[in-house]
Amino acid sequence: MKIAILVREETMQRCTGRGCLNAFFQRKDAFGRYEGKIELVTFSHAGGDIDHKIETMIKNGVDVVHLSSCMRGKASNYETLAKRLGEHFYVVGYTHGAENGKRKDTIFSLAPRGIAEQISVKEDKEIY
C-alpha cells in the first residue's frame, strides 16, 4: 500500500511533521487501520500546483492520500481538495489525533473503482 500525506502549506512554515510521521511509523490513529506493508511515498504540502502533484503521485503508484489533521482543522479548501483527490485516490481526511475534528467531521472518500478493493485493513476498522 503506497501512501501520501498532504499537509497545510501555512502550517508547514512552523511544523516539523512529527505528529503525522509518528502516527505513520507507529501505525496509530489514521494509520492503525492498515494491514501488511505500507510505504510512505509522498510527504508534501497541499499548496502549489496540485494537478502536478496528483500526476506525480499517480506515476509513483500512490493508493491512499491522507490529508493531515491540520488540513481538516484549518484549511478552507479541505472538502474541495478531498473531492479532487478522490477522483484518483482513496482519501482519508486526517493523520493523527481524534478521528473526528472539533470543527469538521473527517472525510473518508469512496475511491475510484478498483482501489477500495485493494486496501487491506484490520477487521475492526472501517476505511469507508
Short mmCIF file of N, CA and C in Angstrom, two decimals:
data_model
loop_
_atom_site.label_atom_id
_atom_site.label_comp_id
_atom_site.label_asym_id
_atom_site.label_seq_id
_atom_site.Cartn_x
_atom_site.Cartn_y
_atom_site.Cartn_z
N MET A 1 0.84 -1.16 0.00
CA MET A 1 0.00 0.00 0.00
C MET A 1 0.89 1.23 0.00
N LYS A 2 0.74 2.06 -1.01
CA LYS A 2 1.53 3.29 -1.11
C LYS A 2 0.69 4.47 -0.65
N ILE A 3 1.27 5.24 0.25
CA ILE A 3 0.54 6.30 0.93
C ILE A 3 1.22 7.65 0.71
N ALA A 4 0.38 8.68 0.57
CA ALA A 4 0.84 10.07 0.53
C ALA A 4 0.21 10.81 1.69
N ILE A 5 0.95 11.74 2.26
CA ILE A 5 0.42 12.64 3.29
C ILE A 5 0.56 14.06 2.75
N LEU A 6 -0.56 14.77 2.71
CA LEU A 6 -0.54 16.18 2.32
C LEU A 6 -0.91 17.02 3.53
N VAL A 7 -0.11 18.03 3.78
CA VAL A 7 -0.31 18.90 4.94
C VAL A 7 -0.64 20.31 4.47
N ARG A 8 -1.10 21.12 5.36
CA ARG A 8 -1.45 22.51 5.07
C ARG A 8 -0.17 23.33 4.88
N GLU A 9 -0.09 24.03 3.77
CA GLU A 9 1.12 24.77 3.42
C GLU A 9 1.50 25.77 4.51
N GLU A 10 0.54 26.52 5.02
CA GLU A 10 0.84 27.52 6.04
C GLU A 10 1.36 26.88 7.32
N THR A 11 0.83 25.74 7.66
CA THR A 11 1.28 25.04 8.86
C THR A 11 2.72 24.57 8.70
N MET A 12 3.11 24.19 7.50
CA MET A 12 4.47 23.70 7.25
C MET A 12 5.52 24.79 7.49
N GLN A 13 5.10 26.03 7.58
CA GLN A 13 6.04 27.11 7.89
C GLN A 13 6.62 26.97 9.29
N ARG A 14 5.87 26.24 10.17
CA ARG A 14 6.32 26.10 11.55
C ARG A 14 6.27 24.67 12.08
N CYS A 15 5.73 23.74 11.29
CA CYS A 15 5.54 22.36 11.73
C CYS A 15 6.67 21.47 11.23
N THR A 16 7.08 20.54 12.06
CA THR A 16 8.12 19.60 11.66
C THR A 16 7.56 18.33 11.06
N GLY A 17 6.24 18.15 11.15
CA GLY A 17 5.62 16.93 10.63
C GLY A 17 5.65 15.78 11.61
N ARG A 18 6.08 16.03 12.81
CA ARG A 18 6.26 14.97 13.80
C ARG A 18 4.98 14.18 14.08
N GLY A 19 3.86 14.86 14.26
CA GLY A 19 2.61 14.17 14.56
C GLY A 19 2.19 13.23 13.44
N CYS A 20 2.23 13.71 12.20
CA CYS A 20 1.87 12.87 11.05
C CYS A 20 2.83 11.70 10.90
N LEU A 21 4.13 11.98 10.98
CA LEU A 21 5.12 10.93 10.78
C LEU A 21 5.12 9.90 11.91
N ASN A 22 4.95 10.35 13.15
CA ASN A 22 4.85 9.40 14.26
C ASN A 22 3.65 8.48 14.08
N ALA A 23 2.52 9.04 13.71
CA ALA A 23 1.32 8.22 13.50
C ALA A 23 1.58 7.20 12.40
N PHE A 24 2.23 7.63 11.32
CA PHE A 24 2.51 6.70 10.23
C PHE A 24 3.45 5.58 10.68
N PHE A 25 4.60 5.94 11.21
CA PHE A 25 5.61 4.93 11.54
C PHE A 25 5.23 4.05 12.73
N GLN A 26 4.39 4.56 13.62
CA GLN A 26 3.92 3.75 14.75
C GLN A 26 2.59 3.06 14.45
N ARG A 27 2.07 3.29 13.25
CA ARG A 27 0.79 2.71 12.82
C ARG A 27 -0.30 2.92 13.86
N LYS A 28 -0.49 4.18 14.19
CA LYS A 28 -1.56 4.53 15.13
C LYS A 28 -2.46 5.58 14.50
N ASP A 29 -3.54 5.88 15.17
CA ASP A 29 -4.53 6.84 14.71
C ASP A 29 -5.00 6.47 13.30
N ALA A 30 -4.90 7.34 12.33
CA ALA A 30 -5.41 7.04 10.99
C ALA A 30 -4.68 5.89 10.32
N PHE A 31 -3.46 5.59 10.73
CA PHE A 31 -2.67 4.55 10.09
C PHE A 31 -2.79 3.20 10.80
N GLY A 32 -3.53 3.15 11.89
CA GLY A 32 -3.74 1.90 12.60
C GLY A 32 -4.66 0.94 11.86
N ARG A 33 -5.29 1.41 10.81
CA ARG A 33 -6.25 0.62 10.05
C ARG A 33 -5.62 -0.32 9.03
N TYR A 34 -4.34 -0.13 8.72
CA TYR A 34 -3.73 -0.90 7.63
C TYR A 34 -3.10 -2.19 8.10
N GLU A 35 -3.24 -3.21 7.29
CA GLU A 35 -2.54 -4.48 7.48
C GLU A 35 -1.50 -4.59 6.38
N GLY A 36 -0.48 -5.37 6.64
CA GLY A 36 0.53 -5.58 5.61
C GLY A 36 1.48 -4.41 5.48
N LYS A 37 2.22 -4.43 4.40
CA LYS A 37 3.25 -3.41 4.16
C LYS A 37 2.62 -2.10 3.72
N ILE A 38 3.05 -1.01 4.35
CA ILE A 38 2.68 0.32 3.89
C ILE A 38 3.96 1.10 3.64
N GLU A 39 3.91 1.93 2.62
CA GLU A 39 5.08 2.71 2.22
C GLU A 39 4.67 4.17 2.07
N LEU A 40 5.43 5.06 2.71
CA LEU A 40 5.19 6.49 2.56
C LEU A 40 5.92 6.95 1.30
N VAL A 41 5.15 7.35 0.31
CA VAL A 41 5.70 7.74 -0.99
C VAL A 41 5.83 9.26 -1.10
N THR A 42 4.89 9.98 -0.48
CA THR A 42 4.86 11.44 -0.59
C THR A 42 4.55 12.04 0.77
N PHE A 43 5.34 13.05 1.16
CA PHE A 43 5.03 13.89 2.30
C PHE A 43 5.25 15.31 1.81
N SER A 44 4.18 16.05 1.58
CA SER A 44 4.28 17.36 0.96
C SER A 44 3.16 18.24 1.46
N HIS A 45 3.28 19.55 1.20
CA HIS A 45 2.16 20.43 1.49
C HIS A 45 1.22 20.45 0.30
N ALA A 46 0.00 20.85 0.54
CA ALA A 46 -1.04 20.82 -0.48
C ALA A 46 -1.08 22.08 -1.33
N GLY A 47 -0.15 23.01 -1.11
CA GLY A 47 -0.12 24.23 -1.90
C GLY A 47 0.57 24.01 -3.23
N GLY A 48 0.58 25.05 -4.02
CA GLY A 48 1.26 24.98 -5.31
C GLY A 48 0.41 24.31 -6.37
N ASP A 49 1.07 23.68 -7.31
CA ASP A 49 0.41 23.06 -8.46
C ASP A 49 -0.11 21.67 -8.08
N ILE A 50 -1.34 21.62 -7.58
CA ILE A 50 -1.90 20.35 -7.11
C ILE A 50 -2.08 19.36 -8.25
N ASP A 51 -2.37 19.84 -9.45
CA ASP A 51 -2.51 18.92 -10.59
C ASP A 51 -1.19 18.21 -10.87
N HIS A 52 -0.08 18.93 -10.78
CA HIS A 52 1.23 18.30 -10.97
C HIS A 52 1.51 17.29 -9.87
N LYS A 53 1.15 17.64 -8.64
CA LYS A 53 1.36 16.72 -7.52
C LYS A 53 0.52 15.46 -7.70
N ILE A 54 -0.72 15.61 -8.14
CA ILE A 54 -1.58 14.45 -8.40
C ILE A 54 -0.96 13.58 -9.48
N GLU A 55 -0.51 14.19 -10.55
CA GLU A 55 0.12 13.46 -11.65
C GLU A 55 1.34 12.67 -11.17
N THR A 56 2.16 13.31 -10.35
CA THR A 56 3.35 12.65 -9.81
C THR A 56 2.97 11.50 -8.87
N MET A 57 1.96 11.72 -8.05
CA MET A 57 1.53 10.65 -7.15
C MET A 57 0.98 9.46 -7.93
N ILE A 58 0.26 9.73 -8.99
CA ILE A 58 -0.25 8.64 -9.85
C ILE A 58 0.93 7.86 -10.44
N LYS A 59 1.92 8.58 -10.97
CA LYS A 59 3.10 7.92 -11.55
C LYS A 59 3.85 7.08 -10.51
N ASN A 60 3.82 7.53 -9.24
CA ASN A 60 4.52 6.82 -8.17
C ASN A 60 3.66 5.74 -7.52
N GLY A 61 2.48 5.52 -8.04
CA GLY A 61 1.64 4.42 -7.58
C GLY A 61 0.93 4.63 -6.25
N VAL A 62 0.70 5.88 -5.86
CA VAL A 62 0.01 6.15 -4.60
C VAL A 62 -1.40 5.57 -4.64
N ASP A 63 -1.77 4.87 -3.58
CA ASP A 63 -3.11 4.30 -3.44
C ASP A 63 -4.01 5.16 -2.57
N VAL A 64 -3.45 5.67 -1.46
CA VAL A 64 -4.24 6.40 -0.47
C VAL A 64 -3.55 7.72 -0.16
N VAL A 65 -4.34 8.79 -0.11
CA VAL A 65 -3.83 10.10 0.31
C VAL A 65 -4.48 10.44 1.64
N HIS A 66 -3.62 10.72 2.62
CA HIS A 66 -4.09 11.20 3.92
C HIS A 66 -3.93 12.71 3.94
N LEU A 67 -5.02 13.41 4.20
CA LEU A 67 -4.93 14.85 4.45
C LEU A 67 -4.63 15.00 5.93
N SER A 68 -3.67 15.81 6.26
CA SER A 68 -3.23 15.94 7.65
C SER A 68 -4.35 16.48 8.54
N SER A 69 -4.19 16.23 9.81
CA SER A 69 -5.17 16.72 10.77
C SER A 69 -5.24 18.24 10.76
N CYS A 70 -4.15 18.93 10.46
CA CYS A 70 -4.18 20.40 10.37
C CYS A 70 -4.98 20.85 9.15
N MET A 71 -4.99 20.06 8.09
CA MET A 71 -5.84 20.39 6.93
C MET A 71 -7.31 20.35 7.35
N ARG A 72 -7.67 19.29 8.05
CA ARG A 72 -9.07 19.14 8.49
C ARG A 72 -9.47 20.32 9.39
N GLY A 73 -8.58 20.71 10.26
CA GLY A 73 -8.91 21.74 11.24
C GLY A 73 -8.86 23.16 10.74
N LYS A 74 -8.00 23.44 9.75
CA LYS A 74 -7.76 24.84 9.40
C LYS A 74 -7.88 25.20 7.93
N ALA A 75 -7.90 24.23 7.03
CA ALA A 75 -7.91 24.55 5.60
C ALA A 75 -9.33 24.78 5.10
N SER A 76 -9.56 25.94 4.50
CA SER A 76 -10.89 26.25 3.98
C SER A 76 -11.24 25.39 2.77
N ASN A 77 -10.24 24.83 2.11
CA ASN A 77 -10.48 24.01 0.92
C ASN A 77 -10.42 22.51 1.22
N TYR A 78 -10.56 22.12 2.48
CA TYR A 78 -10.45 20.72 2.90
C TYR A 78 -11.39 19.81 2.10
N GLU A 79 -12.67 20.14 2.05
CA GLU A 79 -13.64 19.31 1.35
C GLU A 79 -13.39 19.29 -0.15
N THR A 80 -13.09 20.45 -0.73
CA THR A 80 -12.82 20.54 -2.16
C THR A 80 -11.60 19.73 -2.55
N LEU A 81 -10.55 19.83 -1.75
CA LEU A 81 -9.32 19.09 -2.03
C LEU A 81 -9.57 17.58 -1.90
N ALA A 82 -10.31 17.17 -0.88
CA ALA A 82 -10.61 15.75 -0.71
C ALA A 82 -11.38 15.22 -1.92
N LYS A 83 -12.33 15.99 -2.39
CA LYS A 83 -13.11 15.57 -3.56
C LYS A 83 -12.22 15.46 -4.80
N ARG A 84 -11.37 16.43 -5.00
CA ARG A 84 -10.45 16.42 -6.17
C ARG A 84 -9.51 15.22 -6.10
N LEU A 85 -8.92 14.97 -4.96
CA LEU A 85 -8.03 13.83 -4.79
C LEU A 85 -8.77 12.51 -4.93
N GLY A 86 -10.03 12.51 -4.49
CA GLY A 86 -10.86 11.31 -4.56
C GLY A 86 -11.15 10.85 -5.97
N GLU A 87 -10.88 11.69 -6.95
CA GLU A 87 -11.02 11.28 -8.35
C GLU A 87 -9.96 10.25 -8.74
N HIS A 88 -8.87 10.19 -7.97
CA HIS A 88 -7.74 9.32 -8.32
C HIS A 88 -7.30 8.38 -7.21
N PHE A 89 -7.59 8.74 -5.96
CA PHE A 89 -7.07 8.01 -4.82
C PHE A 89 -8.17 7.82 -3.78
N TYR A 90 -7.94 6.87 -2.89
CA TYR A 90 -8.77 6.81 -1.70
C TYR A 90 -8.25 7.91 -0.78
N VAL A 91 -9.13 8.67 -0.15
CA VAL A 91 -8.73 9.79 0.71
C VAL A 91 -9.17 9.53 2.14
N VAL A 92 -8.22 9.67 3.06
CA VAL A 92 -8.51 9.63 4.49
C VAL A 92 -8.20 11.04 5.00
N GLY A 93 -9.19 11.68 5.59
CA GLY A 93 -9.09 13.09 5.92
C GLY A 93 -8.44 13.46 7.23
N TYR A 94 -7.56 12.63 7.74
CA TYR A 94 -6.77 13.00 8.92
C TYR A 94 -5.57 12.08 9.02
N THR A 95 -4.65 12.43 9.92
CA THR A 95 -3.45 11.62 10.12
C THR A 95 -3.31 11.18 11.56
N HIS A 96 -3.47 12.10 12.49
CA HIS A 96 -3.25 11.78 13.90
C HIS A 96 -4.25 12.51 14.78
N GLY A 97 -4.37 12.00 16.02
CA GLY A 97 -5.33 12.58 16.95
C GLY A 97 -6.68 11.90 16.79
N ALA A 98 -7.71 12.59 17.24
CA ALA A 98 -9.06 12.04 17.19
C ALA A 98 -9.53 11.85 15.75
N GLU A 99 -10.33 10.80 15.54
CA GLU A 99 -10.81 10.52 14.19
C GLU A 99 -11.67 11.65 13.64
N ASN A 100 -12.46 12.30 14.48
CA ASN A 100 -13.23 13.45 14.03
C ASN A 100 -12.72 14.71 14.71
N GLY A 101 -12.70 15.78 13.94
CA GLY A 101 -12.18 17.03 14.44
C GLY A 101 -13.17 17.80 15.27
N LYS A 102 -12.70 18.89 15.86
CA LYS A 102 -13.55 19.74 16.70
C LYS A 102 -14.55 20.52 15.86
N ARG A 103 -14.12 20.94 14.67
CA ARG A 103 -14.97 21.77 13.82
C ARG A 103 -15.55 21.03 12.62
N LYS A 104 -14.85 20.01 12.15
CA LYS A 104 -15.28 19.29 10.95
C LYS A 104 -15.18 17.80 11.17
N ASP A 105 -16.12 17.07 10.57
CA ASP A 105 -16.02 15.63 10.56
C ASP A 105 -14.95 15.22 9.55
N THR A 106 -14.33 14.11 9.79
CA THR A 106 -13.29 13.61 8.91
C THR A 106 -13.92 13.02 7.65
N ILE A 107 -13.30 13.32 6.53
CA ILE A 107 -13.74 12.80 5.24
C ILE A 107 -13.05 11.46 4.99
N PHE A 108 -13.84 10.47 4.61
CA PHE A 108 -13.34 9.21 4.09
C PHE A 108 -14.01 9.06 2.74
N SER A 109 -13.25 9.19 1.67
CA SER A 109 -13.88 9.19 0.36
C SER A 109 -14.09 7.80 -0.18
N LEU A 110 -15.03 7.71 -1.09
CA LEU A 110 -15.16 6.49 -1.87
C LEU A 110 -14.13 6.57 -2.98
N ALA A 111 -13.32 5.56 -3.05
CA ALA A 111 -12.22 5.55 -4.01
C ALA A 111 -12.72 5.27 -5.41
N PRO A 112 -11.93 5.66 -6.39
CA PRO A 112 -12.24 5.25 -7.75
C PRO A 112 -12.35 3.73 -7.82
N ARG A 113 -13.13 3.25 -8.73
CA ARG A 113 -13.37 1.81 -8.87
C ARG A 113 -12.06 1.03 -8.87
N GLY A 114 -12.01 0.01 -8.06
CA GLY A 114 -10.84 -0.87 -8.02
C GLY A 114 -9.87 -0.56 -6.90
N ILE A 115 -9.77 0.67 -6.46
CA ILE A 115 -8.80 0.99 -5.41
C ILE A 115 -9.30 0.52 -4.06
N ALA A 116 -10.57 0.75 -3.77
CA ALA A 116 -11.11 0.37 -2.45
C ALA A 116 -10.92 -1.12 -2.18
N GLU A 117 -11.08 -1.94 -3.20
CA GLU A 117 -10.95 -3.38 -3.03
C GLU A 117 -9.51 -3.79 -2.72
N GLN A 118 -8.56 -2.97 -3.08
CA GLN A 118 -7.15 -3.29 -2.88
C GLN A 118 -6.65 -2.91 -1.49
N ILE A 119 -7.40 -2.09 -0.77
CA ILE A 119 -6.97 -1.60 0.52
C ILE A 119 -7.21 -2.68 1.57
N SER A 120 -6.14 -3.12 2.21
CA SER A 120 -6.24 -4.14 3.24
C SER A 120 -6.23 -3.47 4.60
N VAL A 121 -7.28 -3.67 5.37
CA VAL A 121 -7.37 -3.03 6.69
C VAL A 121 -7.71 -4.06 7.74
N LYS A 122 -7.45 -3.71 8.98
CA LYS A 122 -7.82 -4.57 10.10
C LYS A 122 -9.33 -4.70 10.14
N GLU A 123 -9.81 -5.86 10.55
CA GLU A 123 -11.24 -6.12 10.54
C GLU A 123 -12.04 -5.17 11.42
N ASP A 124 -11.47 -4.70 12.50
CA ASP A 124 -12.22 -3.84 13.42
C ASP A 124 -12.21 -2.37 13.01
N LYS A 125 -11.57 -2.05 11.91
CA LYS A 125 -11.51 -0.67 11.46
C LYS A 125 -12.16 -0.55 10.09
N GLU A 126 -13.15 0.29 9.99
CA GLU A 126 -13.78 0.56 8.70
C GLU A 126 -12.97 1.63 8.00
N ILE A 127 -12.71 1.48 6.73
CA ILE A 127 -11.99 2.52 6.00
C ILE A 127 -12.96 3.39 5.20
N TYR A 128 -14.19 2.98 5.09
CA TYR A 128 -15.14 3.77 4.31
C TYR A 128 -15.79 4.81 5.16
#
